[in-house]
mmCIF file of C-alpha atoms in Angstrom:
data_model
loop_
_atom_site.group_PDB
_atom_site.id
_atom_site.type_symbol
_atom_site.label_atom_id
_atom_site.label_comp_id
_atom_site.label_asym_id
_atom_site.label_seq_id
_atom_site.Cartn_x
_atom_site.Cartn_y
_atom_site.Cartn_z
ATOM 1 C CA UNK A 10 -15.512 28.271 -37.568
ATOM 2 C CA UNK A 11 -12.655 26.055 -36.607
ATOM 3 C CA UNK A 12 -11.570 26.080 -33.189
ATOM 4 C CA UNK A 13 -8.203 27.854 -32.184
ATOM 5 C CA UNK A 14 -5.531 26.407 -30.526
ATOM 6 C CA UNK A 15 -4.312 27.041 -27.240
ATOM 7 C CA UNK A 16 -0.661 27.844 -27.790
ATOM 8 C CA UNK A 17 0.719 30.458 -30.327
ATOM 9 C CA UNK A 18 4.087 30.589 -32.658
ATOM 10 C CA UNK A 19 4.973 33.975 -34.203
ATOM 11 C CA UNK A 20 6.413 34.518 -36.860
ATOM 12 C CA UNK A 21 8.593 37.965 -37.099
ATOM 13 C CA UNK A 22 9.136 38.813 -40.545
ATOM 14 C CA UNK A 23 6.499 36.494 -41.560
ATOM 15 C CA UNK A 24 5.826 38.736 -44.833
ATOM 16 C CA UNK A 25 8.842 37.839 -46.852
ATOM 17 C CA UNK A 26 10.004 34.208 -48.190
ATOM 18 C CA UNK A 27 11.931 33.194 -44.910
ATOM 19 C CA UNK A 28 9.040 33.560 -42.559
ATOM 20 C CA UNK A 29 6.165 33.210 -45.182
ATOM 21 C CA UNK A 30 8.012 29.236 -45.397
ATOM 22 C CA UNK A 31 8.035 28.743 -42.097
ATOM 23 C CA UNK A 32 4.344 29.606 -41.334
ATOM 24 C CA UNK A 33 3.262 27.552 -43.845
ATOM 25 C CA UNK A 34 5.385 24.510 -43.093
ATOM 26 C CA UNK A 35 3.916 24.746 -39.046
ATOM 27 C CA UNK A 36 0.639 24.309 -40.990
ATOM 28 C CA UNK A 37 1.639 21.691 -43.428
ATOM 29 C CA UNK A 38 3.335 19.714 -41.112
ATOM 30 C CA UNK A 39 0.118 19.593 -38.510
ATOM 31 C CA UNK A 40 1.399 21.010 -35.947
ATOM 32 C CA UNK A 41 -1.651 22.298 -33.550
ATOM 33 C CA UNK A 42 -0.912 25.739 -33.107
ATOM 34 C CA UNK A 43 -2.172 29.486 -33.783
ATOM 35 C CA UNK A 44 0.431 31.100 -36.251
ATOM 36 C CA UNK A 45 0.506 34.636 -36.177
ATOM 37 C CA UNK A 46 2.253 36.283 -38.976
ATOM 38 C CA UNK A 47 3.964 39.471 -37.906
ATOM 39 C CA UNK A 48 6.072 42.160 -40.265
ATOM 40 C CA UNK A 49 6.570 45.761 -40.471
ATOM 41 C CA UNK A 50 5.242 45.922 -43.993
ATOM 42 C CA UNK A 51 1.830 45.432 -42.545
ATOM 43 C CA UNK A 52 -0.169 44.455 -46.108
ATOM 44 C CA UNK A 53 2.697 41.846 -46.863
ATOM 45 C CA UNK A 54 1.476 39.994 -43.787
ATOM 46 C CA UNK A 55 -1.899 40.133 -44.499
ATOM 47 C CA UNK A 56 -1.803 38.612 -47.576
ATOM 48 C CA UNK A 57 1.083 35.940 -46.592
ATOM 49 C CA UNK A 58 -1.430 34.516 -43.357
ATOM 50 C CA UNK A 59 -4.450 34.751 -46.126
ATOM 51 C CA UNK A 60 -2.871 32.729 -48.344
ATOM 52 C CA UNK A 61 -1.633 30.135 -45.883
ATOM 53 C CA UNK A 62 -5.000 30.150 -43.761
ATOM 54 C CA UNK A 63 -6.318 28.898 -47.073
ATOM 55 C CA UNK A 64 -4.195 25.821 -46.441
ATOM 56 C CA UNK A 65 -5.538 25.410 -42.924
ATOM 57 C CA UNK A 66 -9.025 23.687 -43.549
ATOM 58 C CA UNK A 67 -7.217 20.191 -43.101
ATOM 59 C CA UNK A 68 -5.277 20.740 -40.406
ATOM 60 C CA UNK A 69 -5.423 21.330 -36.895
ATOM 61 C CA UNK A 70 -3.593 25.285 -36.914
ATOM 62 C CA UNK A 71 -4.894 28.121 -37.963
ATOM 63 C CA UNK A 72 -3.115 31.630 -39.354
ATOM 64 C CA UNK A 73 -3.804 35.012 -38.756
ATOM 65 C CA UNK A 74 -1.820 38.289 -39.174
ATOM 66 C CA UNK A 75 -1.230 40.071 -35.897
ATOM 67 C CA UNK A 76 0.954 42.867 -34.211
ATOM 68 C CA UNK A 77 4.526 42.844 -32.317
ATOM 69 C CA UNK A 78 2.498 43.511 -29.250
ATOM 70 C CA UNK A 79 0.352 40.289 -29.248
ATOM 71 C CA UNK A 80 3.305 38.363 -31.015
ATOM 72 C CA UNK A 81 5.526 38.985 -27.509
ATOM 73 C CA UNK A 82 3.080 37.078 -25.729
ATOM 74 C CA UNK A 83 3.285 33.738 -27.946
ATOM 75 C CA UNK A 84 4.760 30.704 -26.709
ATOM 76 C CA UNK A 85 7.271 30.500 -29.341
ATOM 77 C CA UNK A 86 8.410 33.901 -31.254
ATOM 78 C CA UNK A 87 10.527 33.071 -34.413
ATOM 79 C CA UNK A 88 12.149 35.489 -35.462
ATOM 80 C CA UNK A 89 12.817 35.410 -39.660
ATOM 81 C CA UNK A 90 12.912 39.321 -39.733
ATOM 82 C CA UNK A 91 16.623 40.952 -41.407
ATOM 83 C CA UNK A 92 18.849 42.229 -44.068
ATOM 84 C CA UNK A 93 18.757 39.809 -46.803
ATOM 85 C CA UNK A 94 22.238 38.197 -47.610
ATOM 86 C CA UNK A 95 23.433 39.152 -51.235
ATOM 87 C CA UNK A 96 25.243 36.982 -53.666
ATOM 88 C CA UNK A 97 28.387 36.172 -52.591
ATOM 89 C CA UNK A 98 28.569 37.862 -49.627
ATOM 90 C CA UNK A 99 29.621 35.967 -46.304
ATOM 91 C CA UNK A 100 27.134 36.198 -43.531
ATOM 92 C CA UNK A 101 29.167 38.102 -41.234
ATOM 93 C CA UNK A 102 28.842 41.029 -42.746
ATOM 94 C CA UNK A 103 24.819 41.256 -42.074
ATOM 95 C CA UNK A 104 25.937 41.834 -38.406
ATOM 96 C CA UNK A 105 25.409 45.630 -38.039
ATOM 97 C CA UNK A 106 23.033 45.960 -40.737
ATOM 98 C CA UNK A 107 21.035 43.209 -38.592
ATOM 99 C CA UNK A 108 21.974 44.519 -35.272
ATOM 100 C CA UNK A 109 19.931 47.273 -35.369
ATOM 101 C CA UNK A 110 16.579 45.669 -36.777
ATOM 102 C CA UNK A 111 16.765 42.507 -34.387
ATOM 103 C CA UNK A 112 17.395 45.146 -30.954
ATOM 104 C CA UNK A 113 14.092 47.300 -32.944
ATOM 105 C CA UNK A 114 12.129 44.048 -32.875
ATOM 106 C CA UNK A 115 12.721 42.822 -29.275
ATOM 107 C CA UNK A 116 11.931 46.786 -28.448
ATOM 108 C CA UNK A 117 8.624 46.040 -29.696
ATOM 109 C CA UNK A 118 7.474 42.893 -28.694
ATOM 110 C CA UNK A 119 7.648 43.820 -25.320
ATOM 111 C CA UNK A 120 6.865 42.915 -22.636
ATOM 112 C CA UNK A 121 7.505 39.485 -23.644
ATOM 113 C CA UNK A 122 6.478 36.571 -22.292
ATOM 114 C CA UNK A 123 8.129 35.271 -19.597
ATOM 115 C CA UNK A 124 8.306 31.399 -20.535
ATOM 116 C CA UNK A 125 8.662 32.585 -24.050
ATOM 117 C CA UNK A 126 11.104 30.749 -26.469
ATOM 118 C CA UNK A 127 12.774 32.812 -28.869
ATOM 119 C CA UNK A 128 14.209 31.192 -32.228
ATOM 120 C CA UNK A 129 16.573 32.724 -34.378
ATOM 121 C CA UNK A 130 16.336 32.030 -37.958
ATOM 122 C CA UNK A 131 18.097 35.411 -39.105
ATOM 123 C CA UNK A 132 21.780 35.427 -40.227
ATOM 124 C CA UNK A 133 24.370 35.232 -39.024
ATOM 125 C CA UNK A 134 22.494 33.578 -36.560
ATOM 126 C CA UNK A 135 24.968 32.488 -34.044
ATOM 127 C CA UNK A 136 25.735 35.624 -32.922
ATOM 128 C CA UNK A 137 22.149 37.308 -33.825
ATOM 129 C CA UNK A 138 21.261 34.668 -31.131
ATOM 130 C CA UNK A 139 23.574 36.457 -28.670
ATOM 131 C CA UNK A 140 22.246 39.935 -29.562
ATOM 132 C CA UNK A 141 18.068 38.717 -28.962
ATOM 133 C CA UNK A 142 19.060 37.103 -25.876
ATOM 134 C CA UNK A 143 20.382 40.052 -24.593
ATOM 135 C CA UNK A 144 17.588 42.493 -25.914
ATOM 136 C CA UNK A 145 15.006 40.205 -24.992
ATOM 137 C CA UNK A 146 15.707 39.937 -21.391
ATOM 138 C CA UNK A 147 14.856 36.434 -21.362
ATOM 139 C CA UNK A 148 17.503 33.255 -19.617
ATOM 140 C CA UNK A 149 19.996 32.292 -22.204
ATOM 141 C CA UNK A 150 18.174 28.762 -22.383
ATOM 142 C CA UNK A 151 15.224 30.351 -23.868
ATOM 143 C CA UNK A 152 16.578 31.741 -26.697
ATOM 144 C CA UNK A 153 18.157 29.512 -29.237
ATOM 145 C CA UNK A 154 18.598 30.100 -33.352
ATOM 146 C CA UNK A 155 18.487 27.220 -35.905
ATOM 147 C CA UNK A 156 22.117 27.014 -36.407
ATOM 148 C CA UNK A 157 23.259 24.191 -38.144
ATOM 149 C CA UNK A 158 20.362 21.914 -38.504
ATOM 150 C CA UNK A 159 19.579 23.019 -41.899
ATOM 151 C CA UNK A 160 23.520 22.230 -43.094
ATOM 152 C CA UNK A 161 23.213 19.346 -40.892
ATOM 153 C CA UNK A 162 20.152 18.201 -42.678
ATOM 154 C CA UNK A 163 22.216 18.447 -46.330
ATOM 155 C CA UNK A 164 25.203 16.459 -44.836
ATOM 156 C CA UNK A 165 23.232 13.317 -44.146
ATOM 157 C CA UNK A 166 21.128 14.065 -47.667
ATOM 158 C CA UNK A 167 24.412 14.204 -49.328
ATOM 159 C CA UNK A 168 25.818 11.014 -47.462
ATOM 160 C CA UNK A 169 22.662 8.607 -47.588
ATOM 161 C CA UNK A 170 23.219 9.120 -51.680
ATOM 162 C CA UNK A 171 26.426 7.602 -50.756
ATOM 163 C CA UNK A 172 25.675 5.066 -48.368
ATOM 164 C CA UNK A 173 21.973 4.336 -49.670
ATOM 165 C CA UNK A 174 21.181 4.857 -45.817
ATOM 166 C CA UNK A 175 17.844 7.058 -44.972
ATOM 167 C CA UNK A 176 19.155 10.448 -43.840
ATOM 168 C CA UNK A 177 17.354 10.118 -40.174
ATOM 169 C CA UNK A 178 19.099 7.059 -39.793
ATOM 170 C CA UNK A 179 22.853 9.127 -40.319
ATOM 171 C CA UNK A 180 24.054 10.051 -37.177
ATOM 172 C CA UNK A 181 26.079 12.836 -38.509
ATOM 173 C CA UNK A 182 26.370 16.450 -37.666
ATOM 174 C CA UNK A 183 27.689 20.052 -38.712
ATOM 175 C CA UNK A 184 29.065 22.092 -35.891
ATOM 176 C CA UNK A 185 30.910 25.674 -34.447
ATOM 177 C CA UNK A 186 29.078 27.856 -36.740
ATOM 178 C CA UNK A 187 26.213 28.477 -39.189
ATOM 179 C CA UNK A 188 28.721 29.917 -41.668
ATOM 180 C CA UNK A 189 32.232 29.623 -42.924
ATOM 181 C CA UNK A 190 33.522 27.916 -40.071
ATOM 182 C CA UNK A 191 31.407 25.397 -39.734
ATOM 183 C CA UNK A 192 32.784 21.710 -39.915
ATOM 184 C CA UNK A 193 31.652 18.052 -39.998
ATOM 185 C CA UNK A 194 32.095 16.254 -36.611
ATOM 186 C CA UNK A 195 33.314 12.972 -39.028
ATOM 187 C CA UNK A 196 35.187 11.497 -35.687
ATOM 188 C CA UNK A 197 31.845 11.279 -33.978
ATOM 189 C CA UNK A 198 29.309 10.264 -36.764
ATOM 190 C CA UNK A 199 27.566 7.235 -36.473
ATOM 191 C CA UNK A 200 25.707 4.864 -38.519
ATOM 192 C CA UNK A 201 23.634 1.716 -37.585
ATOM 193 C CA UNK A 202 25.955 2.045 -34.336
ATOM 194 C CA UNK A 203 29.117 1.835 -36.020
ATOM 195 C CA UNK A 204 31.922 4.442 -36.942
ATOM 196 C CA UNK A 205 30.060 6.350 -40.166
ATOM 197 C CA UNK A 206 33.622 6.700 -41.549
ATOM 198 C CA UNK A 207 33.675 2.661 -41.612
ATOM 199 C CA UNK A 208 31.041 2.238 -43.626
ATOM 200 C CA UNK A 209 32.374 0.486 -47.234
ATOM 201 C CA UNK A 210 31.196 3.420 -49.658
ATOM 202 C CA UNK A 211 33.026 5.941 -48.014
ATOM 203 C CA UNK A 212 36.259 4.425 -48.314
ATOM 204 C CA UNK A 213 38.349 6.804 -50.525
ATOM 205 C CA UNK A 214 35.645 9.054 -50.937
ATOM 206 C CA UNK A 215 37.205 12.966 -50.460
ATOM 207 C CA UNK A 216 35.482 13.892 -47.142
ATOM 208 C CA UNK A 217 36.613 17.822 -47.664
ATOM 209 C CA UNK A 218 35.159 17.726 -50.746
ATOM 210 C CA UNK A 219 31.583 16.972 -49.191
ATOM 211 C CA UNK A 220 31.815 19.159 -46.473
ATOM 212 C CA UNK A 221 33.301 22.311 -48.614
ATOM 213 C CA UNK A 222 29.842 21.638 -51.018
ATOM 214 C CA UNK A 223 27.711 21.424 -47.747
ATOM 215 C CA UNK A 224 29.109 24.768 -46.905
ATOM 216 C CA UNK A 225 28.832 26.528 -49.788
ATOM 217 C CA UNK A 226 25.477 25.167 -51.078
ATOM 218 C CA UNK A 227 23.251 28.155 -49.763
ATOM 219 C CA UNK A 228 25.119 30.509 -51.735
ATOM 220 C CA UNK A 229 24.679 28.259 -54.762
ATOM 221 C CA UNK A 230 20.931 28.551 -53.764
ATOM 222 C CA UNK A 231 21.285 32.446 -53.598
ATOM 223 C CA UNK A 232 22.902 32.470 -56.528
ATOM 224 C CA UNK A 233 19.969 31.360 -58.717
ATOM 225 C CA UNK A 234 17.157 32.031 -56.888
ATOM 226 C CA UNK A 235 17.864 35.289 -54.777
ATOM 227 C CA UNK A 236 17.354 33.550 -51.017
ATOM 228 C CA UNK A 237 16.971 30.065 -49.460
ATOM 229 C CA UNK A 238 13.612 29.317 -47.523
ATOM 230 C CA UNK A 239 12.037 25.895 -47.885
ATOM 231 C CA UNK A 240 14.762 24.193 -46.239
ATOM 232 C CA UNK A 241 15.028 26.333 -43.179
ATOM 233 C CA UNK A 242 11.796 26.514 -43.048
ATOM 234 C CA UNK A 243 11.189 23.204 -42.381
ATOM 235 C CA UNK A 244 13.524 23.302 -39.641
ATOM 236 C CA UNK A 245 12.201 26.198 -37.968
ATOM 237 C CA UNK A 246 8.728 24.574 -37.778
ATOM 238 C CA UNK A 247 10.396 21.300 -36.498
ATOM 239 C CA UNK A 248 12.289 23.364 -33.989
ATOM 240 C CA UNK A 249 9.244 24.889 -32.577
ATOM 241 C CA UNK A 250 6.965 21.880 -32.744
ATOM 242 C CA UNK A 251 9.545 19.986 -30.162
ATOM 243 C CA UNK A 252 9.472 23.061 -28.091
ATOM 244 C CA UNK A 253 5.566 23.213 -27.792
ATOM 245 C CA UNK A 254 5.388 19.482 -27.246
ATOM 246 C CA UNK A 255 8.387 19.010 -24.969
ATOM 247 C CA UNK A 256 9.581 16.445 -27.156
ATOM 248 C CA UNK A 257 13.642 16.555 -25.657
ATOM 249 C CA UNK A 258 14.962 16.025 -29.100
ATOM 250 C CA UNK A 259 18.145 16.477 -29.961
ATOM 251 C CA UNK A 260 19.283 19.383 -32.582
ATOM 252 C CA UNK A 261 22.653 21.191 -33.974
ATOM 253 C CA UNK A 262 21.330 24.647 -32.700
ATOM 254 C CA UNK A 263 22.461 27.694 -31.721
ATOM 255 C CA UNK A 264 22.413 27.345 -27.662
ATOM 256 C CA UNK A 265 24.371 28.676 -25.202
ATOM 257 C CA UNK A 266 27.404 26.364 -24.342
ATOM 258 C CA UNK A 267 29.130 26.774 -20.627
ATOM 259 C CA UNK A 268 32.012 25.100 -21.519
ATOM 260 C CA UNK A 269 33.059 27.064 -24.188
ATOM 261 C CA UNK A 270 31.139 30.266 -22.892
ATOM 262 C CA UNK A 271 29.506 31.078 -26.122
ATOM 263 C CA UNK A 272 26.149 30.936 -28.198
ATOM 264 C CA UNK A 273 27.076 28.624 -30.732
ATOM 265 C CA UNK A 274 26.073 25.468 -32.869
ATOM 266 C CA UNK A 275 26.299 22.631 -30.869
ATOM 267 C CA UNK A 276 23.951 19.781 -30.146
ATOM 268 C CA UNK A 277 21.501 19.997 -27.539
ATOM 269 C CA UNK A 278 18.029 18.486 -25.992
ATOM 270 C CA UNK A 279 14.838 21.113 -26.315
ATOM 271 C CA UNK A 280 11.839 20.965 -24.940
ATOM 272 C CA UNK A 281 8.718 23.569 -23.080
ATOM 273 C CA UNK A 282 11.684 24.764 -21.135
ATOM 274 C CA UNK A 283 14.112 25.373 -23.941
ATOM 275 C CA UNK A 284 17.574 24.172 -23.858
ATOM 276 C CA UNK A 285 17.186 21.279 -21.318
ATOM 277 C CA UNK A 286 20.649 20.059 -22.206
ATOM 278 C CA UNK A 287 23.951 20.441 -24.152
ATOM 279 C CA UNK A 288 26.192 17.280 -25.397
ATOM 280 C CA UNK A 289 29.771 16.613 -24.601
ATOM 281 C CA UNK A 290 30.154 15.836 -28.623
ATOM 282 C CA UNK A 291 34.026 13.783 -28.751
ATOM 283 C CA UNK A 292 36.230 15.562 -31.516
ATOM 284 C CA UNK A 293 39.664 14.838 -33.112
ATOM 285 C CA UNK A 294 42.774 16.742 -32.742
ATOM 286 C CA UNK A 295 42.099 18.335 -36.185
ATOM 287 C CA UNK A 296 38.255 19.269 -35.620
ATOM 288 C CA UNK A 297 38.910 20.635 -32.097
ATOM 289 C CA UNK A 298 41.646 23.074 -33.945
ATOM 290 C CA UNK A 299 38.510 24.063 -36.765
ATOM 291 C CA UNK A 300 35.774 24.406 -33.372
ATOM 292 C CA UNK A 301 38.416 26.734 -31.733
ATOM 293 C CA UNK A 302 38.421 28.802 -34.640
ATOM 294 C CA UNK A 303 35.014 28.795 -35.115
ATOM 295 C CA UNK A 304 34.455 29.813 -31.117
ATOM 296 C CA UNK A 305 37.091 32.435 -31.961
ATOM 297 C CA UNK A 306 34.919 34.352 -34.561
ATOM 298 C CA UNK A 307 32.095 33.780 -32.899
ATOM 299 C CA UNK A 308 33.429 35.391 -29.693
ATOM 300 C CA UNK A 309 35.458 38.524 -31.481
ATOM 301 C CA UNK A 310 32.087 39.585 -33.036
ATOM 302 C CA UNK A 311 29.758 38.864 -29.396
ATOM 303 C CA UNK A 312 32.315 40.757 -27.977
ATOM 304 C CA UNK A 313 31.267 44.034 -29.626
ATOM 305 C CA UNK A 314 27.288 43.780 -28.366
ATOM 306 C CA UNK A 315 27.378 43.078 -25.032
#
């Protein structure tokens, strides 16, 4: 018998495609932890953390199913769990159907841990963010959703074809919000220290056009396939490994920004703690117009589920 880890990541909603990706990526990627795969529709998690312990004889995790009662005392509770969006359909109108399942969830996991880290994966996630941090009863800093990482991750795909740079080494990021108001920070981007818009191949290149199909490429995904879940599920597991190992990187996540007095996507430092710091990310006069609007929508929705 393999020995167990000492920390544990749940995974709500770990029964459908979402959460299914993410528990498997934790255990593909090697990160040593205990995954326990939690969802209402008790037989789907069974047989998702079967199937995925079956992947575990290499690595150092392991996977189990397990209830919302033992999932509230994990280290890390990802939370996967929602109405799923439908072709088409913008994000923002999951809120209510969503409202009600995340406030059911965070009803049953408690009493939660109280250094707990809470990650949002379910849409639309900047403001679902809002809504589990204040259901869960935990410090803004420990709750956090994936945000823009994912979108983040498809700009600097989309401009290393361009550049023939490696994505990690892109300096590039989406920001405001995971969802129609998003927008590329270009005045900020950097590569190999320089201004990314300086670089030779992106002279002329249409940078709207890049960041409309960055924006819209999810629903492409939904369009053929039903849902998105590889992707994000890679970031959720990367997410949570830096917040078991107090690594302090840096992500475009939902995280709770004093300045503008919002959750939002913005890029900030995570570690055992959480949120261990938010960046003071230097914007034109034309993306400080798009972040307004995007704090805007943000806000009018938060406003409702105080």
């Amino acid at each position: 018998m393999s020995t167990i880890p000492g920390n544990k990541v749940a995974v709500i909603g770990g029964g459908g495609n979402v959460g299914a990706a993410t528990a498997f990526a934790l255990i593909a990627r090697g990160v040593p932890t205990e995954v326990l795969v939690v969802d209402v529709v008790d037989k789907a998690a069974q047989g998702q953390a079967l199937d995925i312990s079956d992947a575990s004889f290499m690595m150092p995790g392991t996977c189990r199913k397990a209830s919302f009662k033992e999932a509230g005392q994990a280290d890390v509770i990802i939370v996967t769990a929602g109405a799923r969006q439908q072709p088409g359909e913008p994000r923002s109108n999951l809120i209510d159907r969503n409202y009600t399942i995340i406030k059911s969830i965070m009803d049953s996991l408690q009493p939660i841990k109280s250094t707990a880290k809470i990650l949002m994966v379910s849409n639309p996630v900047d403001v679902l963010t809002h809504i589990a941090q204040k259901t869960s009863g935990l410090p803004r800093q420990q709750v956090i959703g994936s945000g823009t990482y994912l979108d983040t991750g498809r700009l600097r795909n989309a401009l290393s074809e361009i550049t023939s740079v490696s994505p990690s080494s892109i300096h590039a990021y989406m920001l405001g919000e995971h969802g129609d108001n998003q927008f590329t920070g270009w005045s900020s981007a950097r590569i190999g220290g320089r201004p990314l818009l300086d670089h030779p191949k992106l002279q002329g290149v249409d940078l709207e056009s890049i960041n409309y199909k960055i924006s819209r490429k999810a629903y492409e995904i939904i369009e053929a396939k039903g849902s998105t879940y590889f992707g994000i599920g890679m970031c959720a597991s990367t997410i949570a490994e830096a917040l078991l190992n107090n690594t302090s990187q840096v992500f475009p996540i939902v995280n709770y920004v004093e300045g503008f007095g919002c959750y939002m996507s913005w890029p900030a430092a995570i570690g055992s703690d959480g949120v261990e710091q938010s960046f003071d990310v230097k914007l034109d006069g034309e993306e400080t117009k798009k972040l307004k609007i995007a704090i805007d929508a943000i806000k009018e929705v938060c406003d409702k589920y105080q």
